[in-house]
Amino acid sequence: MADLSVKIKDLDFKNPVMTASGTSGFAEELNDFYDVSKLGAVLLKGITLKNRDGNAYPRMAETASGMLNAVGLQNKGVDYFIQHIYPRIKDYDTHLIANVNGSTVEEYIEVTEKVNELERISAIELNISCPNVKEGGMLFGISCPGAEAVTREVRRVCTKTLIVKLSPNVTDITEIAKAVEGQGADSVSLVNTFLGMAIDAEKRIPLLSTITGGLSGPAIKPIALRMVWQAYHAVKIPIIGIGGIMNAADAIEFMLAGAAAVQVGTAIFKDPFIPLQIIDGIENYMKRHGLNSINDIVGKLAL
Amino acid sequence: MADLSVKIKDLDFKNPVMTASGTSGFAEELNDFYDVSKLGAVLLKGITLKNRDGNAYPRMAETASGMLNAVGLQNKGVDYFIQHIYPRIKDYDTHLIANVNGSTVEEYIEVTEKVNELERISAIELNISCPNVKEGGMLFGISCPGAEAVTREVRRVCTKTLIVKLSPNVTDITEIAKAVEGQGADSVSLVNTFLGMAIDAEKRIPLLSTITGGLSGPAIKPIALRMVWQAYHAVKIPIIGIGGIMNAADAIEFMLAGAAAVQVGTAIFKDPFIPLQIIDGIENYMKRHGLNSINDIVGKLAL
Amino acid sequence: MSLKEVQNLVIIENTPLNATNFLIRLVSIKPLPKFVPGQFVNVEINNSSEIFLRRPFSVFEINYSLNSISLIVKILGRGSKKLTEIKAGESVNLIFPLGKGFTFPIPNERILLIGGGSGVGPMLFLAKESGLNPDNVHLILGAKSFEDHINIDDYRQFGNFYFTTEDGSLGERGFVTQHSVFQNKLKTFDKIYACGPDAMMKAIAREAKKSNIFCEVSLENLMACGFGVCLCCIEPTVRGNLCVCTEGPVFNINDLKWQI
Amino acid sequence: MSLKEVQNLVIIENTPLNATNFLIRLVSIKPLPKFVPGQFVNVEINNSSEIFLRRPFSVFEINYSLNSISLIVKILGRGSKKLTEIKAGESVNLIFPLGKGFTFPIPNERILLIGGGSGVGPMLFLAKESGLNPDNVHLILGAKSFEDHINIDDYRQFGNFYFTTEDGSLGERGFVTQHSVFQNKLKTFDKIYACGPDAMMKAIAREAKKSNIFCEVSLENLMACGFGVCLCCIEPTVRGNLCVCTEGPVFNINDLKWQI
Ligand SMILES: Cc1cc2nc3c(=O)[nH]c(=O)nc-3n(C[C@H](O)[C@H](O)[C@H](O)COP(=O)(O)OP(=O)(O)OC[C@H]3O[C@@H](n4cnc5c(N)ncnc54)[C@H](O)[C@@H]3O)c2cc1C
Ligand SMILES: Cc1cc2nc3c(=O)[nH]c(=O)nc-3n(C[C@H](O)[C@H](O)[C@H](O)COP(=O)(O)OP(=O)(O)OC[C@H]3O[C@@H](n4cnc5c(N)ncnc54)[C@H](O)[C@@H]3O)c2cc1C
Ligand SMILES: Cc1cc2nc3c(=O)[nH]c(=O)nc-3n(C[C@H](O)[C@H](O)[C@H](O)COP(=O)(O)O)c2cc1C
Ligand SMILES: Cc1cc2nc3c(=O)[nH]c(=O)nc-3n(C[C@H](O)[C@H](O)[C@H](O)COP(=O)(O)O)c2cc1C
Ligand code: FES
Ligand code: FES
């Protein structure tokens, strides 16, 4: 039987299919559909130090083969997470990864320190790429000094596997990937959403309360795939591929381009079972192609 | 009756709908379907100093709501254009705009000087954003010094209206827009294609001979629209909006975001009549909304 | 046991109810879970490059013996239009049951149900399931004109019906809040339930608040997922921004931060 | 006068011809322009988020009195699959006439037409329109097995037919280039025309070149536009990279840079 397991730093994952942050809640919502322990990992909804109400409604707009969102990291803060949510989800038999956010480096550090204490959180995904907040977020992720600074400081305190989530809204993704690798990131995940905009021509107003928002879904796949491929040739740490993955073929494309694992985001809104279908599809692909391990796929694009 | 005319620098356009470079050949091909004089302008296929064979086949791949191309500026060079193509098309009663390319600043200058002599070419669109060539092209368009250098030198010799076509593959489009405005560009057109990639999972090969290519079509519209909106708030020169425009509503969205005119690209492959349908649709919109001139739309997004 | 399902259902009926609304009835091959009036389903509308996300629709009727779900769908844009064009025999993918329904009345309460447009559906569903003596169930249904009203003959047994139309072609002329029952007898009701256009619900909420009557409304915020993972569908409430798809779509007006 | 048209045509027939190919017949409400065998149409296949561009198909048959165009469509991927699922009565948007067709033979020439898979279509079209005495028209049609061959009874009057199948279930066993006519009589032909899979055409071209016989092949490069504006469909030739959609799809093998 095909072995779907993958290793990132010291963590062993059952399979390379994770659900992306902000698209799979705190795992409980998916568990209403199926046993989330079948997933490689669940990236939890982004958390911040303090409660955030997020942006005003409307927060989403449908676009061609994609959507814009402007959620703005709505969450009740890390303490609430620790007291009320973590106890409910900590026994899921999959890797739970915290998506850590901040307006300042200090906030990132404080959240990280608190998450350090949570035994059942396997890793931290440092979100330096959220386009939907006024302070922090993407601002860190679009310049090398910014990305370096927050990675360095968080790395100092972070006792868990550290994944840094990159923004695609940059001229050169390899620079940023190398910058965070240089500061001790164990892995990079990419991409977060592209900054986009939608307008109601008849009403002559933006469709999002924030005017601009983050574009996700199949529309962005070709660009995300290119960035993963570029990053794969620039850094040595494992890459987690994200962006418009809707089926097993998409996931395999990301792995061929160099991703050691993938995250499924917007596809979950179409059908929460898609991550499981992707796991099956990868297994099927490996059988058909006589591949024994995920390593036989990762970076194996023939040029 | 609604007045659809627009002015860019000293040029008067019948209407704000142009066909994009590389998607409308040398106007003749569209003229096989309808009288191209109905169009606001035709942006001619990119020309270079010397003959270019372009990239190897395959040069295109379909993606979700879009496509990748890797044509690589195939053309017979500016002299061939002047001798063999220009005489055939010069009497079309619409603005013909030359899309000028080069591997070096000197090549851009040489092409510009030759095009200067062609009376019926109304303007030059300086393409500093082609992602499908190894030298020049996008490399100029993704840094301020690069964009400045080529704009400055071409402006010196260019006797026509100078439009600079921007690459979206940058962290901050406003910087680049301001840089070229500062060097005397009369207008900016944006966006060119996004660098993307597609893979055949079964065959484990890239779908393009060049591995990466340029993404166009409705998939990119939300990002292109955001960039036009940002550029509109950064520069004073008129903006020509491009990216995934498929119908009149799309075109109007770009104009509301700040575009004085639009270019229709990939949509032409779906249906060469789309540019004409957009002209009609804009006229209809203006009537329905009681608008007299295109200026009543441009930048008129209500916030 | 899974609490929520993703299932292909077969459309067995897709017929116009009136000038603006369609009745779509779908059957499942499996027994359906219990639905509370106010709950909804999220429908995948395929075969179009323009429709990427699902579209939410309230349940109008459930037949547990036939395993059928009915929806009333109003054509608003591209998705609802496509949905009304799908022919009987084709299958459609649904996620259900979603959201929290209306709070059931307690025996002997007098309730007023107010529906407008496709919002009539959940109101009829609630009237049928209320468990009250029909004398205590009163419904005001509003529409633009008589041809926008749907035939409610099958429901007459569950309550007392009043109609309004903007052009006076059926029932009283004007909006639902201008109906004589609403104007004169509002205080005789223990609970008010409403489903319909925003403006209608706000007008109702204003009067309910003034008269201090329990009032629940069903909201139709834009949704990306429908099951609580995206946080796109939020509504500001006294408990902060809540997801309409999991904490609603039914809200007590006292929880909402409506400026009314 | 416009040289090329974009038109909605109504599908009047969409039926399987054999295990792999469908016959799709469409009618126009307007008179059709003249088509030369080898020319193609570019078909918009709607109703799917996965199919963005048109798909090119060679013309198999034209009935100028009925204004009908027939295509032979082989299911290869998502687009061709969808196309074969469209029901008679529905309309489909086509761009035509596109490309340059085969060079017609001159009277009294002996021609050999070789078709494989859906490439059989243009060969039958050419046989019919060749204007030659049927004795001078010879066709070798190749397929995997007898059930992959289409019924050509209506065409027997236009030429002499030979079949090959890889499993020997119809005609001679093997590839078209292994057929006895091809092996033994190639030099008796003045012109060879071929349409089919790449490998088949290269094998034919190799022999035609050796024997120095005029040979035209129809290429099926990937196309974005189909009418010469995108430069995606190029083929390296002695005259440089040429667009298959405007300078082809039919090429003389001497112009191609095939490594054969
Ligand atoms: C919980 C819930 C229950 C619902 N129940 C029903 C029902 O029983 N019957 C019914 O007909 N409809 C119901 N709706 C509304 C229905 O979901 C929308 O009409 C539908 O999604 C519109 O999709 P569309 O593709 O036709 O419109 P689009 O083409 O997406 O949009 C057309 C226009 O309508 C606006 N619009 C779209 N959806 C909404 C919305 N939800 N609120 C406000 N403006 C909107 C858009 O911004 C756009 O301007 C319900 C919505 C929710 C959230
Ligand atoms: C001038 C011309 C005439 C043609 N005439 C006919 C005809 O008469 N009958 C017929 O059945 N087909 C014909 N074809 C081929 C037909 O256009 C393709 O089969 C069709 O576009 C495939 O679309 P799809 O969506 O089904 O495949 P996709 O889902 O797009 O692709 C499926 C797989 O096939 C490959 N593929 C797709 N198109 C081609 C191609 N053109 N060449 C090589 N590989 C390809 C893709 O790379 C992919 O691996 C012709 C093509 C051209 C250019
Ligand atoms: C509604 C929504 C909310 C999101 N919230 C977060 C978040 O809190 N933190 C984060 O790192 N990424 C967030 N993302 C980005 C996704 O995790 C993912 O990077 C992106 O959507 C691209 O993948 P996709 O195309 O598969 O959705 C969010 C995306 C969406 C659509
Ligand atoms: C096949 C193809 C060829 C192109 N060639 C050129 C070119 O020669 N010069 C140029 O400036 N842009 C070129 N472009 C970019 C388009 O002009 C346009 O900027 C881009 O496609 C985005 O617009 P769209 O989404 O409407 O196609 C090309 C695009 C395509 C798809
Ligand atoms: S629609 Fe996603 S949380 Fe409500
Ligand atoms: S397909 Fe566009 S030029 Fe041939």
JSON list of N, CA and C in Angstrom, two decimals, chain B residues 27-47:
[
{"chain": "B", "resi": 27, "resn": "ALA", "atom": "N", "xyz": [-4.62, 43.90, -36.19]},
{"chain": "B", "resi": 27, "resn": "ALA", "atom": "CA", "xyz": [-5.92, 44.48, -36.50]},
{"chain": "B", "resi": 27, "resn": "ALA", "atom": "C", "xyz": [-6.59, 43.82, -37.70]},
{"chain": "B", "resi": 28, "resn": "GLU", "atom": "N", "xyz": [-5.79, 43.31, -38.62]},
{"chain": "B", "resi": 28, "resn": "GLU", "atom": "CA", "xyz": [-6.36, 42.70, -39.83]},
{"chain": "B", "resi": 28, "resn": "GLU", "atom": "C", "xyz": [-7.25, 41.49, -39.51]},
{"chain": "B", "resi": 29, "resn": "GLU", "atom": "N", "xyz": [-6.76, 40.70, -38.55]},
{"chain": "B", "resi": 29, "resn": "GLU", "atom": "CA", "xyz": [-7.48, 39.48, -38.23]},
{"chain": "B", "resi": 29, "resn": "GLU", "atom": "C", "xyz": [-8.87, 39.81, -37.68]},
{"chain": "B", "resi": 30, "resn": "LEU", "atom": "N", "xyz": [-8.96, 40.87, -36.87]},
{"chain": "B", "resi": 30, "resn": "LEU", "atom": "CA", "xyz": [-10.28, 41.28, -36.36]},
{"chain": "B", "resi": 30, "resn": "LEU", "atom": "C", "xyz": [-11.12, 41.87, -37.46]},
{"chain": "B", "resi": 31, "resn": "ASN", "atom": "N", "xyz": [-10.45, 42.53, -38.39]},
{"chain": "B", "resi": 31, "resn": "ASN", "atom": "CA", "xyz": [-11.17, 43.14, -39.50]},
{"chain": "B", "resi": 31, "resn": "ASN", "atom": "C", "xyz": [-11.84, 42.09, -40.40]},
{"chain": "B", "resi": 32, "resn": "ASP", "atom": "N", "xyz": [-11.39, 40.86, -40.29]},
{"chain": "B", "resi": 32, "resn": "ASP", "atom": "CA", "xyz": [-12.08, 39.77, -41.00]},
{"chain": "B", "resi": 32, "resn": "ASP", "atom": "C", "xyz": [-13.48, 39.52, -40.42]},
{"chain": "B", "resi": 33, "resn": "PHE", "atom": "N", "xyz": [-13.69, 39.97, -39.17]},
{"chain": "B", "resi": 33, "resn": "PHE", "atom": "CA", "xyz": [-14.99, 39.76, -38.53]},
{"chain": "B", "resi": 33, "resn": "PHE", "atom": "C", "xyz": [-15.89, 41.00, -38.61]},
{"chain": "B", "resi": 34, "resn": "TYR", "atom": "N", "xyz": [-15.26, 42.17, -38.42]},
{"chain": "B", "resi": 34, "resn": "TYR", "atom": "CA", "xyz": [-16.04, 43.42, -38.43]},
{"chain": "B", "resi": 34, "resn": "TYR", "atom": "C", "xyz": [-15.10, 44.58, -38.72]},
{"chain": "B", "resi": 35, "resn": "ASP", "atom": "N", "xyz": [-15.69, 45.70, -38.92]},
{"chain": "B", "resi": 35, "resn": "ASP", "atom": "CA", "xyz": [-14.93, 46.91, -39.23]},
{"chain": "B", "resi": 35, "resn": "ASP", "atom": "C", "xyz": [-14.24, 47.40, -37.95]},
{"chain": "B", "resi": 36, "resn": "VAL", "atom": "N", "xyz": [-12.91, 47.29, -37.92]},
{"chain": "B", "resi": 36, "resn": "VAL", "atom": "CA", "xyz": [-12.19, 47.66, -36.70]},
{"chain": "B", "resi": 36, "resn": "VAL", "atom": "C", "xyz": [-12.24, 49.15, -36.40]},
{"chain": "B", "resi": 37, "resn": "SER", "atom": "N", "xyz": [-12.76, 49.92, -37.32]},
{"chain": "B", "resi": 37, "resn": "SER", "atom": "CA", "xyz": [-12.84, 51.36, -37.04]},
{"chain": "B", "resi": 37, "resn": "SER", "atom": "C", "xyz": [-13.87, 51.65, -35.95]},
{"chain": "B", "resi": 38, "resn": "LYS", "atom": "N", "xyz": [-14.65, 50.66, -35.59]},
{"chain": "B", "resi": 38, "resn": "LYS", "atom": "CA", "xyz": [-15.59, 50.86, -34.48]},
{"chain": "B", "resi": 38, "resn": "LYS", "atom": "C", "xyz": [-14.90, 50.88, -33.12]},
{"chain": "B", "resi": 39, "resn": "LEU", "atom": "N", "xyz": [-13.68, 50.37, -33.08]},
{"chain": "B", "resi": 39, "resn": "LEU", "atom": "CA", "xyz": [-12.96, 50.28, -31.81]},
{"chain": "B", "resi": 39, "resn": "LEU", "atom": "C", "xyz": [-12.31, 51.60, -31.43]},
{"chain": "B", "resi": 40, "resn": "GLY", "atom": "N", "xyz": [-12.16, 51.82, -30.14]},
{"chain": "B", "resi": 40, "resn": "GLY", "atom": "CA", "xyz": [-11.45, 53.00, -29.67]},
{"chain": "B", "resi": 40, "resn": "GLY", "atom": "C", "xyz": [-10.01, 53.01, -30.15]},
{"chain": "B", "resi": 41, "resn": "ALA", "atom": "N", "xyz": [-9.38, 51.87, -30.09]},
{"chain": "B", "resi": 41, "resn": "ALA", "atom": "CA", "xyz": [-8.00, 51.73, -30.57]},
{"chain": "B", "resi": 41, "resn": "ALA", "atom": "C", "xyz": [-7.67, 50.25, -30.67]},
{"chain": "B", "resi": 42, "resn": "VAL", "atom": "N", "xyz": [-6.66, 49.96, -31.48]},
{"chain": "B", "resi": 42, "resn": "VAL", "atom": "CA", "xyz": [-6.12, 48.61, -31.52]},
{"chain": "B", "resi": 42, "resn": "VAL", "atom": "C", "xyz": [-4.66, 48.68, -31.09]},
{"chain": "B", "resi": 43, "resn": "LEU", "atom": "N", "xyz": [-4.33, 47.93, -30.05]},
{"chain": "B", "resi": 43, "resn": "LEU", "atom": "CA", "xyz": [-2.94, 47.82, -29.63]},
{"chain": "B", "resi": 43, "resn": "LEU", "atom": "C", "xyz": [-2.33, 46.69, -30.43]},
{"chain": "B", "resi": 44, "resn": "LEU", "atom": "N", "xyz": [-1.35, 47.04, -31.24]},
{"chain": "B", "resi": 44, "resn": "LEU", "atom": "CA", "xyz": [-0.78, 46.03, -32.14]},
{"chain": "B", "resi": 44, "resn": "LEU", "atom": "C", "xyz": [0.07, 45.02, -31.38]},
{"chain": "B", "resi": 45, "resn": "LYS", "atom": "N", "xyz": [0.25, 43.88, -31.98]},
{"chain": "B", "resi": 45, "resn": "LYS", "atom": "CA", "xyz": [1.11, 42.84, -31.43]},
{"chain": "B", "resi": 45, "resn": "LYS", "atom": "C", "xyz": [2.50, 43.40, -31.13]},
{"chain": "B", "resi": 46, "resn": "GLY", "atom": "N", "xyz": [3.08, 42.99, -30.02]},
{"chain": "B", "resi": 46, "resn": "GLY", "atom": "CA", "xyz": [4.38, 43.50, -29.61]},
{"chain": "B", "resi": 46, "resn": "GLY", "atom": "C", "xyz": [5.45, 43.38, -30.69]},
{"chain": "B", "resi": 47, "resn": "ILE", "atom": "N", "xyz": [6.19, 44.46, -30.93]},
{"chain": "B", "resi": 47, "resn": "ILE", "atom": "CA", "xyz": [7.28, 44.40, -31.91]},
{"chain": "B", "resi": 47, "resn": "ILE", "atom": "C", "xyz": [8.62, 44.63, -31.24]}
]
